[in-house]
Amino acid sequence: MNSLVDSDPQPKVPGMTELLNTLYVQTQGASLFLEGDSIRIVIPEHTGRNIVPLRRIQEIVAFGNVNVSNPLLTRCAADARSVTWMSAGGRFLNRLDGPTRGNVLLRHAQHLHHANARATLETARGFVAGKLQNSRQILLKGARDAQRGQDEIRAKAENIAEAIIAIPEAGDLDVLRGIEGEASRRYFEGFRFLLRRDLDVGAFPSRIRRPPTDPINALLSFFYGLTRSIAQGAAEQVGLDPYIGFLHGLRPAKPALALDLMEELRAPIADRLALTLLNRRQLTAEHFETLPGGAVQLTEPGRTIALTAWREAMTKERPHRLHGRRIPTALLPAVQARILARHIRGELPDYMPWMI
Amino acid sequence: MELLLTYDVSTIDPPGRNRLRRVAKLCEGYGMRVQKSVFEIVCSDADLLVLLDKVQRIIDHDQDSIRIYRVPKGSLRDVKTLGTAAPLPHDDALIL
C-alpha cells in the first residue's frame, strides 16, 4: 500500500491555494459543529448530512446569522484556523485567530513595504492601473448600448488609455494621483452618457460626494460604501492592516488599504450596478429623498431594492485571469487582498489588479 | 494527491458495525463521501500515512476490505456523474 506514497509526479505549483480551502457560510441560520475531524453543517429546511473535512479548510468565513459551536471554535483556534464573522452585507465584524498565525509578520512586512517609497509607488501603480483599465472597459462596453454620445464616450475612453500609458512614467505618488484624478474626471464625463436620457432622477452633473447632492451620486456613494466594506473585510480577513495603504495616504481613521483595494472594483461592480438599476428604472426619483441641507439619499424602499440587487451581484461569478477560473464577486476583494499579501511578502514581483 | 477510498466492512455482528462507523467517521475527516462506502480524498503524503495507520488499527484484517486508488490529479474534478451523483468542489472555495 505504501506504493501510494511517493513523490508527487506533478511539481508543487506555488498556486493560490489559500482561497481554495476557505469555507464560506452565508446561508442564514446555518450552524457549524465539530464532528471528529470534520465540520458538520446544519442548515434549516435542508435535510441530509453536510460534512466537510476540517483538513481541507484553512479558514471559515461566516456571513450574518451563522452559529459556530464552541468545540469547533476551540479546535479552529488550536489548529490556527481562522474564523471570521462578517455582517450579512459583508462588513467586517470580528475574527478568531489561532495562536500561531503569521499575521504579525505579514503586517510587519506591510509596514516595511510602506516605508519603502519605491515599493509603495510600484504597488500604488497596480491599483491605479486596475482602476483605469476597468473604468475604460466599462465606458467602451457601455458605448455599444448608449443611446447618445457614443463618440464622446469613446473619446473619454481614449483619454483614459493615454493615462494608463503614463502610469509607469509617474515618478512619484503625487504625479500618479494626478493621473488617476484626471482620468477619473474623464471617466465620469463619459459615464454621464451611459445613463438613459429620459430618466426622472435628474442629470449627472459630475461626481459629488460628502454629501452627494443628486440621486445618481447618492446611489454611487451607497454602492461605494458597500464596496469599501467588502474591501476592508477582505484586508482584515487576510490579516493585512487595512489602515496602511499605498495609493491612499495615511490619516487617522482612514482605511487607506481598503480604499486602495476597492479602486479596481468601483467601475465594474458599483458603477455598473448603479447604471443598470437606473437605466432599467428599478430605481426612480421616488426612491430618493433630499435631506435638509441638500444631501440626497436612498429612501428605505430604495435601499431595499439597491441591497437586493447588490446581494445578487455579489454571487455573480467573474473571470479571474491570474487564477484562470471564475470567482464570485463577493470573494474578489479577498482574492486580491491575498495577491497583495503575496506581493508584500515578496512572493509575487508585482501587485496584479483584477481586470475585467 | 487525489485518492478514491472504498471500504467493505463486515456488519454481521455488533463489533463489525462498530468498525464500520469508526471507518466512516475517520474517512469523513479526510475526504468527501460520494457514495455510501466511497470517499474522494484530497490529501498530502503525510495525511495518507496517518490515514493508512488509523484504518489499519480499526479494521479486522480477516473480514474487512479497504481499497485506496490513487487517481491522476484533476480526476475528481473531471468525474462523470449520472443520477443523483454530483461532482464535489474539492478545490474550490466552499460556499454554503
Coordinates of C-alpha atoms in Angstrom, one line a residue:
Chain A
M1 CA 0.0 0.0 0.0
N2 CA 2.9 2.2 0.6
S3 CA 3.4 2.4 -3.1
L4 CA 0.8 5.2 -3.0
V5 CA 3.2 7.4 -1.0
D6 CA 5.9 8.5 -3.3
S7 CA 6.9 11.9 -4.5
D8 CA 4.2 13.6 -6.3
P9 CA 4.8 13.3 -10.1
Q10 CA 3.5 16.8 -10.7
P11 CA 5.6 19.6 -9.4
K12 CA 4.2 21.5 -6.5
V13 CA 2.7 24.6 -8.1
P14 CA 3.0 27.6 -5.8
G15 CA -0.6 28.4 -6.7
M16 CA -3.2 30.5 -4.9
T17 CA -4.2 27.6 -2.7
E18 CA -5.3 29.7 0.2
L19 CA -8.6 30.6 -1.3
L20 CA -9.4 27.1 -2.3
N21 CA -9.6 26.0 1.3
T22 CA -11.9 28.6 2.7
L23 CA -15.4 27.6 3.9
Y24 CA -17.8 30.5 3.3
V25 CA -21.1 30.1 5.0
Q26 CA -23.7 32.6 4.0
T27 CA -26.9 30.7 4.5
Q28 CA -28.7 32.5 7.3
G29 CA -29.5 30.3 10.2
A30 CA -26.8 27.7 9.4
S31 CA -24.9 26.1 12.3
L32 CA -21.5 24.6 12.2
F33 CA -20.5 21.8 14.6
L34 CA -17.3 19.8 15.2
E35 CA -17.6 16.1 14.5
G36 CA -14.4 14.2 14.8
D37 CA -12.1 15.7 12.3
S38 CA -14.8 17.3 10.2
I39 CA -17.3 20.1 10.3
R40 CA -21.0 19.2 10.2
I41 CA -23.1 22.0 8.7
V42 CA -26.7 22.1 9.6
I43 CA -28.9 24.2 7.5
P44 CA -32.6 24.6 8.4
E45 CA -35.0 23.2 5.9
H46 CA -32.1 21.4 4.3
T47 CA -32.0 17.7 5.2
G48 CA -29.1 15.4 4.6
R49 CA -25.6 15.2 6.1
N50 CA -23.4 18.1 5.2
I51 CA -19.9 17.2 6.3
V52 CA -16.7 18.8 5.3
P53 CA -13.3 17.5 6.4
L54 CA -11.5 20.1 8.6
R55 CA -8.2 19.1 6.9
R56 CA -9.3 20.8 3.7
I57 CA -10.4 24.0 5.4
Q58 CA -7.9 26.7 6.2
E59 CA -10.4 29.3 7.1
I60 CA -14.1 29.7 7.9
V61 CA -15.9 32.9 7.0
A62 CA -19.4 33.3 8.3
F63 CA -21.8 35.9 6.9
G64 CA -24.6 37.2 9.1
N65 CA -26.6 34.8 11.3
V66 CA -24.4 31.7 11.4
N67 CA -23.7 29.8 14.5
V68 CA -20.3 28.1 15.2
S69 CA -20.2 25.7 18.1
N70 CA -17.7 26.2 20.9
P71 CA -15.9 22.9 20.4
L72 CA -15.4 23.8 16.7
L73 CA -14.1 27.3 17.7
T74 CA -11.7 25.7 20.2
R75 CA -10.5 23.3 17.6
C76 CA -10.1 26.0 15.0
A77 CA -8.1 28.2 17.4
A78 CA -5.9 25.2 18.3
D79 CA -5.2 24.4 14.7
A80 CA -4.5 28.1 13.8
R81 CA -7.5 28.1 11.5
S82 CA -9.1 31.5 11.5
V83 CA -12.9 32.1 11.8
T84 CA -14.2 35.4 10.6
W85 CA -17.6 36.8 11.1
M86 CA -19.0 39.3 8.6
S87 CA -22.3 41.0 8.6
A88 CA -24.7 39.7 6.0
G89 CA -23.8 42.7 3.9
G90 CA -20.1 41.9 4.1
R91 CA -19.0 44.3 6.8
F92 CA -16.2 43.0 9.0
L93 CA -17.3 42.2 12.5
N94 CA -14.8 40.1 14.2
R95 CA -12.3 37.3 13.8
L96 CA -11.0 34.4 15.8
D97 CA -7.4 33.7 15.1
G98 CA -5.1 30.8 16.2
P99 CA -2.0 31.4 18.2
T100 CA 0.5 30.6 15.5
R101 CA -0.8 32.7 12.6
G102 CA 1.9 34.7 10.9
N103 CA -0.3 37.8 10.8
V104 CA 2.2 39.9 12.7
L105 CA 4.9 39.0 10.2
L106 CA 2.6 39.9 7.3
R107 CA 1.7 43.2 8.9
H108 CA 5.3 43.9 9.7
A109 CA 6.1 43.2 6.1
Q110 CA 3.3 45.6 5.1
H111 CA 4.7 48.4 7.2
L112 CA 8.2 47.8 5.8
H113 CA 6.8 47.8 2.3
H114 CA 5.0 51.1 3.1
A115 CA 8.2 52.6 4.5
N116 CA 9.9 51.9 1.2
A117 CA 8.9 54.8 -1.1
R118 CA 9.8 52.9 -4.2
A119 CA 7.9 49.8 -3.3
T120 CA 4.9 51.9 -2.3
L121 CA 4.9 53.7 -5.6
E122 CA 5.1 50.4 -7.5
T123 CA 2.2 48.9 -5.6
A124 CA 0.2 52.0 -6.0
R125 CA 0.7 51.8 -9.7
G126 CA -1.0 48.5 -9.7
F127 CA -4.1 49.9 -8.0
V128 CA -4.3 52.8 -10.5
A129 CA -3.7 50.6 -13.5
G130 CA -6.5 48.3 -12.4
K131 CA -8.9 51.2 -11.8
L132 CA -8.2 52.9 -15.1
Q133 CA -8.3 49.8 -17.1
N134 CA -11.6 48.7 -15.6
S135 CA -13.1 52.2 -16.0
R136 CA -12.1 52.3 -19.6
Q137 CA -13.7 48.9 -20.2
I138 CA -16.9 50.0 -18.6
L139 CA -17.0 53.0 -20.9
L140 CA -16.2 51.0 -24.0
K141 CA -18.8 48.3 -23.2
G142 CA -21.4 51.0 -22.3
A143 CA -20.7 52.9 -25.5
R144 CA -22.2 50.0 -27.5
D145 CA -25.5 50.3 -25.8
A146 CA -25.6 54.0 -25.2
Q147 CA -28.4 56.0 -26.9
R148 CA -26.3 59.0 -27.3
G149 CA -22.8 60.4 -27.2
Q150 CA -21.0 57.3 -28.4
D151 CA -18.2 59.4 -29.8
E152 CA -17.8 61.3 -26.6
I153 CA -17.7 58.1 -24.6
R154 CA -15.1 56.6 -26.9
A155 CA -13.1 59.9 -26.7
K156 CA -13.1 59.7 -22.9
A157 CA -12.0 56.0 -23.1
E158 CA -9.2 57.1 -25.3
N159 CA -8.2 59.8 -22.7
I160 CA -8.0 57.0 -20.1
A161 CA -6.0 54.8 -22.4
E162 CA -3.4 57.6 -22.6
A163 CA -3.5 58.0 -18.8
I164 CA -2.8 54.2 -18.5
I165 CA 0.3 54.6 -20.7
A166 CA 1.5 57.4 -18.4
I167 CA 1.3 55.3 -15.2
P168 CA 4.8 53.7 -15.5
E169 CA 6.3 57.1 -16.1
A170 CA 4.9 58.7 -13.0
G171 CA 8.0 59.4 -10.9
D172 CA 6.2 59.8 -7.5
L173 CA 2.9 59.3 -5.8
D174 CA 1.7 62.8 -6.3
V175 CA 2.1 62.5 -10.1
L176 CA 0.4 59.1 -10.0
R177 CA -2.5 60.5 -8.0
G178 CA -2.7 63.4 -10.5
I179 CA -3.0 60.9 -13.4
E180 CA -5.6 59.0 -11.5
G181 CA -7.7 62.1 -10.6
E182 CA -7.6 63.4 -14.2
A183 CA -8.6 60.0 -15.6
S184 CA -11.3 59.7 -13.1
R185 CA -12.8 63.0 -14.1
R186 CA -12.7 62.0 -17.7
Y187 CA -14.4 58.7 -16.8
F188 CA -17.3 60.4 -15.1
E189 CA -17.7 62.8 -18.1
G190 CA -18.2 59.7 -20.2
F191 CA -20.3 58.0 -17.5
R192 CA -22.9 60.7 -17.9
F193 CA -23.7 59.4 -21.4
L194 CA -24.2 55.9 -20.2
L195 CA -27.3 56.9 -18.4
R196 CA -30.5 56.9 -20.5
R197 CA -31.7 60.3 -21.4
D198 CA -35.3 60.1 -20.2
L199 CA -34.6 59.2 -16.6
D200 CA -36.6 61.1 -14.0
V201 CA -33.7 61.2 -11.4
G202 CA -32.2 64.3 -13.0
A203 CA -28.9 64.7 -14.7
F204 CA -25.5 63.5 -13.5
P205 CA -23.5 66.8 -13.1
S206 CA -20.2 65.2 -12.0
R207 CA -19.0 63.1 -9.2
I208 CA -20.1 64.8 -6.0
R209 CA -19.6 63.2 -2.6
R210 CA -19.7 64.1 1.1
P211 CA -22.6 64.6 0.7
P212 CA -24.0 63.6 -2.7
T213 CA -26.5 66.2 -3.7
D214 CA -28.3 64.3 -6.5
P215 CA -29.8 60.8 -6.8
I216 CA -27.2 59.4 -9.1
N217 CA -24.3 60.4 -6.9
A218 CA -26.3 59.2 -3.8
L219 CA -26.6 55.8 -5.4
L220 CA -22.9 55.7 -6.4
S221 CA -21.9 56.7 -2.8
F222 CA -24.2 53.9 -1.4
F223 CA -22.5 51.2 -3.6
Y224 CA -19.1 52.6 -2.9
G225 CA -19.8 52.2 0.8
L226 CA -20.7 48.6 0.3
T227 CA -17.6 48.0 -1.9
R228 CA -15.4 49.6 0.7
S229 CA -16.8 47.4 3.4
I230 CA -16.1 44.2 1.5
A231 CA -12.6 45.5 0.7
Q232 CA -11.9 46.3 4.3
G233 CA -13.4 43.0 5.4
A234 CA -11.1 41.3 2.9
A235 CA -8.0 43.1 4.2
E236 CA -8.9 42.1 7.8
Q237 CA -9.7 38.6 6.8
V238 CA -6.3 38.1 5.1
G239 CA -4.5 39.7 8.0
L240 CA -3.4 42.9 6.4
D241 CA -3.6 46.2 8.2
P242 CA -6.5 48.0 6.4
Y243 CA -5.2 51.4 7.6
I244 CA -1.8 51.1 5.9
G245 CA -2.4 51.9 2.2
F246 CA -0.1 52.6 -0.7
L247 CA -2.0 54.8 -3.1
H248 CA -4.1 56.5 -0.4
G249 CA -2.2 58.4 2.2
L250 CA -2.3 57.6 5.9
R251 CA -4.8 59.5 8.0
P252 CA -6.4 58.6 11.3
A253 CA -9.5 56.5 10.9
K254 CA -9.0 56.3 7.1
P255 CA -8.8 52.7 6.0
A256 CA -6.3 53.5 3.2
L257 CA -5.6 49.9 2.2
A258 CA -9.4 49.2 1.9
L259 CA -9.6 52.3 -0.3
D260 CA -6.7 51.0 -2.4
L261 CA -8.2 47.6 -2.8
M262 CA -11.6 48.9 -3.9
E263 CA -10.3 51.2 -6.7
E264 CA -10.3 48.4 -9.3
L265 CA -13.8 47.3 -8.2
R266 CA -15.6 50.7 -8.4
A267 CA -16.4 50.9 -12.0
P268 CA -17.2 47.2 -12.9
I269 CA -19.1 46.5 -9.7
A270 CA -20.5 49.6 -8.1
D271 CA -20.9 51.9 -11.1
R272 CA -22.2 49.2 -13.4
L273 CA -24.8 48.1 -10.9
A274 CA -25.9 51.7 -10.4
L275 CA -26.3 52.2 -14.2
T276 CA -28.3 49.0 -14.5
L277 CA -30.7 49.9 -11.7
L278 CA -31.2 53.4 -13.1
N279 CA -31.5 52.5 -16.7
R280 CA -33.9 49.7 -16.1
R281 CA -35.9 52.1 -13.9
Q282 CA -35.8 49.8 -10.9
L283 CA -34.8 52.9 -9.0
T284 CA -36.6 56.1 -9.9
A285 CA -36.9 59.6 -8.4
E286 CA -39.4 58.4 -5.7
H287 CA -36.7 56.2 -4.2
F288 CA -34.5 59.1 -3.3
E289 CA -35.1 61.8 -0.7
T290 CA -33.4 65.2 -0.1
L291 CA -32.4 65.9 3.5
P292 CA -32.4 69.4 5.0
G293 CA -29.1 70.8 3.9
G294 CA -29.2 69.3 0.4
A295 CA -27.8 65.8 0.8
V296 CA -29.6 63.2 -1.2
Q297 CA -30.0 59.6 0.0
L298 CA -32.0 56.5 -0.8
T299 CA -35.3 56.0 0.9
E300 CA -35.9 52.8 2.8
P301 CA -37.7 51.1 -0.1
G302 CA -35.0 52.4 -2.4
R303 CA -32.3 50.9 -0.1
T304 CA -34.1 47.6 -0.1
I305 CA -34.0 47.5 -3.9
A306 CA -30.4 48.5 -4.0
L307 CA -29.3 45.9 -1.4
T308 CA -31.2 43.1 -3.1
A309 CA -29.5 43.9 -6.4
W310 CA -26.2 44.1 -4.6
R311 CA -26.5 40.7 -3.0
E312 CA -27.4 39.3 -6.3
A313 CA -24.5 40.9 -7.9
M314 CA -22.2 39.6 -5.2
T315 CA -23.0 36.0 -6.2
K316 CA -22.3 36.6 -9.9
E317 CA -19.1 34.8 -10.9
R318 CA -16.5 36.7 -12.8
P319 CA -13.4 35.5 -14.6
H320 CA -10.1 36.0 -12.9
R321 CA -7.1 35.9 -15.2
L322 CA -4.5 35.0 -12.6
H323 CA -6.5 32.2 -11.2
G324 CA -7.8 31.1 -14.6
R325 CA -11.3 30.5 -13.3
R326 CA -14.4 32.3 -12.3
I327 CA -14.8 33.7 -8.8
P328 CA -17.9 35.0 -7.1
T329 CA -17.8 38.8 -7.0
A330 CA -18.1 38.8 -3.2
L331 CA -14.8 37.0 -3.0
L332 CA -12.9 39.2 -5.4
P333 CA -11.6 41.6 -2.7
A334 CA -10.4 38.7 -0.6
V335 CA -8.6 37.1 -3.6
Q336 CA -7.0 40.5 -4.4
A337 CA -6.0 41.0 -0.8
R338 CA -4.3 37.6 -0.9
I339 CA -2.5 38.5 -4.1
L340 CA -1.4 41.8 -2.4
A341 CA -0.2 39.8 0.7
R342 CA 1.9 37.6 -1.5
H343 CA 3.3 40.6 -3.2
I344 CA 4.1 42.3 0.1
R345 CA 5.8 39.1 1.3
G346 CA 7.9 39.1 -1.8
E347 CA 6.4 36.0 -3.4
L348 CA 4.9 37.9 -6.3
P349 CA 7.0 40.6 -8.1
D350 CA 4.1 42.9 -8.7
Y351 CA 0.6 43.5 -7.4
M352 CA -1.7 42.2 -10.1
P353 CA -5.0 44.1 -10.1
W354 CA -8.2 42.3 -11.0
M355 CA -9.2 43.3 -14.5
I356 CA -12.4 42.7 -16.3
Chain B
M1 CA -2.7 13.8 -4.2
E2 CA -6.1 12.6 -5.1
L3 CA -7.4 9.3 -3.8
L4 CA -10.5 7.2 -4.1
L5 CA -11.1 5.1 -1.0
T6 CA -13.7 2.3 -0.9
Y7 CA -14.4 0.1 2.1
D8 CA -16.3 -3.0 2.7
V9 CA -16.6 -3.6 6.4
S10 CA -18.4 -6.7 7.6
T11 CA -21.5 -5.8 9.6
I12 CA -22.8 -9.3 10.5
D13 CA -22.0 -8.7 14.2
P14 CA -22.1 -5.6 16.5
P15 CA -18.2 -5.2 16.6
G16 CA -18.4 -5.1 12.8
R17 CA -21.0 -2.4 12.8
N18 CA -18.8 -0.5 15.3
R19 CA -15.8 -0.8 13.0
L20 CA -17.9 0.4 10.1
R21 CA -18.9 3.5 11.9
R22 CA -15.4 4.2 13.0
V23 CA -14.0 3.8 9.5
A24 CA -16.7 6.1 8.1
K25 CA -16.0 8.7 10.8
L26 CA -12.3 8.5 10.1
C27 CA -12.8 9.0 6.3
E28 CA -15.1 12.0 6.9
G29 CA -12.2 13.7 8.4
Y30 CA -10.1 13.2 5.3
G31 CA -12.4 13.5 2.3
M32 CA -15.9 13.8 1.0
R33 CA -18.3 10.9 0.9
V34 CA -19.6 10.3 -2.6
Q35 CA -21.4 7.0 -2.1
K36 CA -22.2 5.0 1.0
S37 CA -18.8 3.5 1.2
V38 CA -16.8 5.5 -1.3
F39 CA -14.8 8.6 -0.4
E40 CA -13.0 11.1 -2.6
I41 CA -10.0 12.3 -0.7
V42 CA -7.5 15.1 -1.5
C43 CA -4.6 15.0 0.9
S44 CA -0.8 15.1 1.3
D45 CA 1.6 12.2 1.6
A46 CA 1.8 12.7 5.3
D47 CA -2.0 12.7 5.7
L48 CA -2.2 9.5 3.7
L49 CA 0.3 7.8 6.0
V50 CA -1.7 8.8 9.1
L51 CA -4.9 7.7 7.4
L52 CA -3.5 4.3 6.5
D53 CA -2.2 3.8 10.0
K54 CA -5.5 4.7 11.6
V55 CA -7.5 2.5 9.2
Q56 CA -5.3 -0.5 9.9
R57 CA -5.8 -0.1 13.6
I58 CA -9.6 -0.1 13.2
I59 CA -10.4 -2.9 10.7
D60 CA -10.5 -6.6 11.2
H61 CA -7.9 -7.9 8.7
D62 CA -9.8 -11.2 8.2
Q63 CA -13.2 -9.7 7.4
D64 CA -12.9 -6.1 6.2
S65 CA -11.5 -4.8 2.9
I66 CA -10.3 -1.3 2.1
R67 CA -9.2 -0.2 -1.3
I68 CA -7.4 3.0 -2.0
Y69 CA -6.8 4.1 -5.5
R70 CA -4.5 6.9 -6.4
V71 CA -6.0 8.8 -9.3
P72 CA -4.4 11.3 -11.6
K73 CA -4.6 14.9 -10.4
G74 CA -7.8 16.5 -11.7
S75 CA -9.7 13.3 -11.8
L76 CA -12.0 14.2 -9.0
R77 CA -12.9 17.4 -10.8
D78 CA -13.5 15.8 -14.1
V79 CA -15.6 12.9 -12.8
K80 CA -18.6 12.0 -15.0
T81 CA -21.7 11.5 -12.9
L82 CA -25.1 10.1 -13.6
G83 CA -28.2 10.0 -11.5
T84 CA -28.1 11.7 -8.1
A85 CA -24.3 11.9 -8.0
A86 CA -22.8 15.4 -8.3
P87 CA -19.1 16.4 -8.6
L88 CA -17.8 17.8 -5.3
P89 CA -15.9 21.1 -5.0
H90 CA -12.7 19.7 -3.7
D91 CA -10.5 22.6 -4.8
D92 CA -13.0 25.4 -5.0
A93 CA -14.0 27.7 -2.2
L94 CA -16.8 26.0 -0.4
I95 CA -19.8 28.3 -0.3
L96 CA -22.8 27.3 1.6

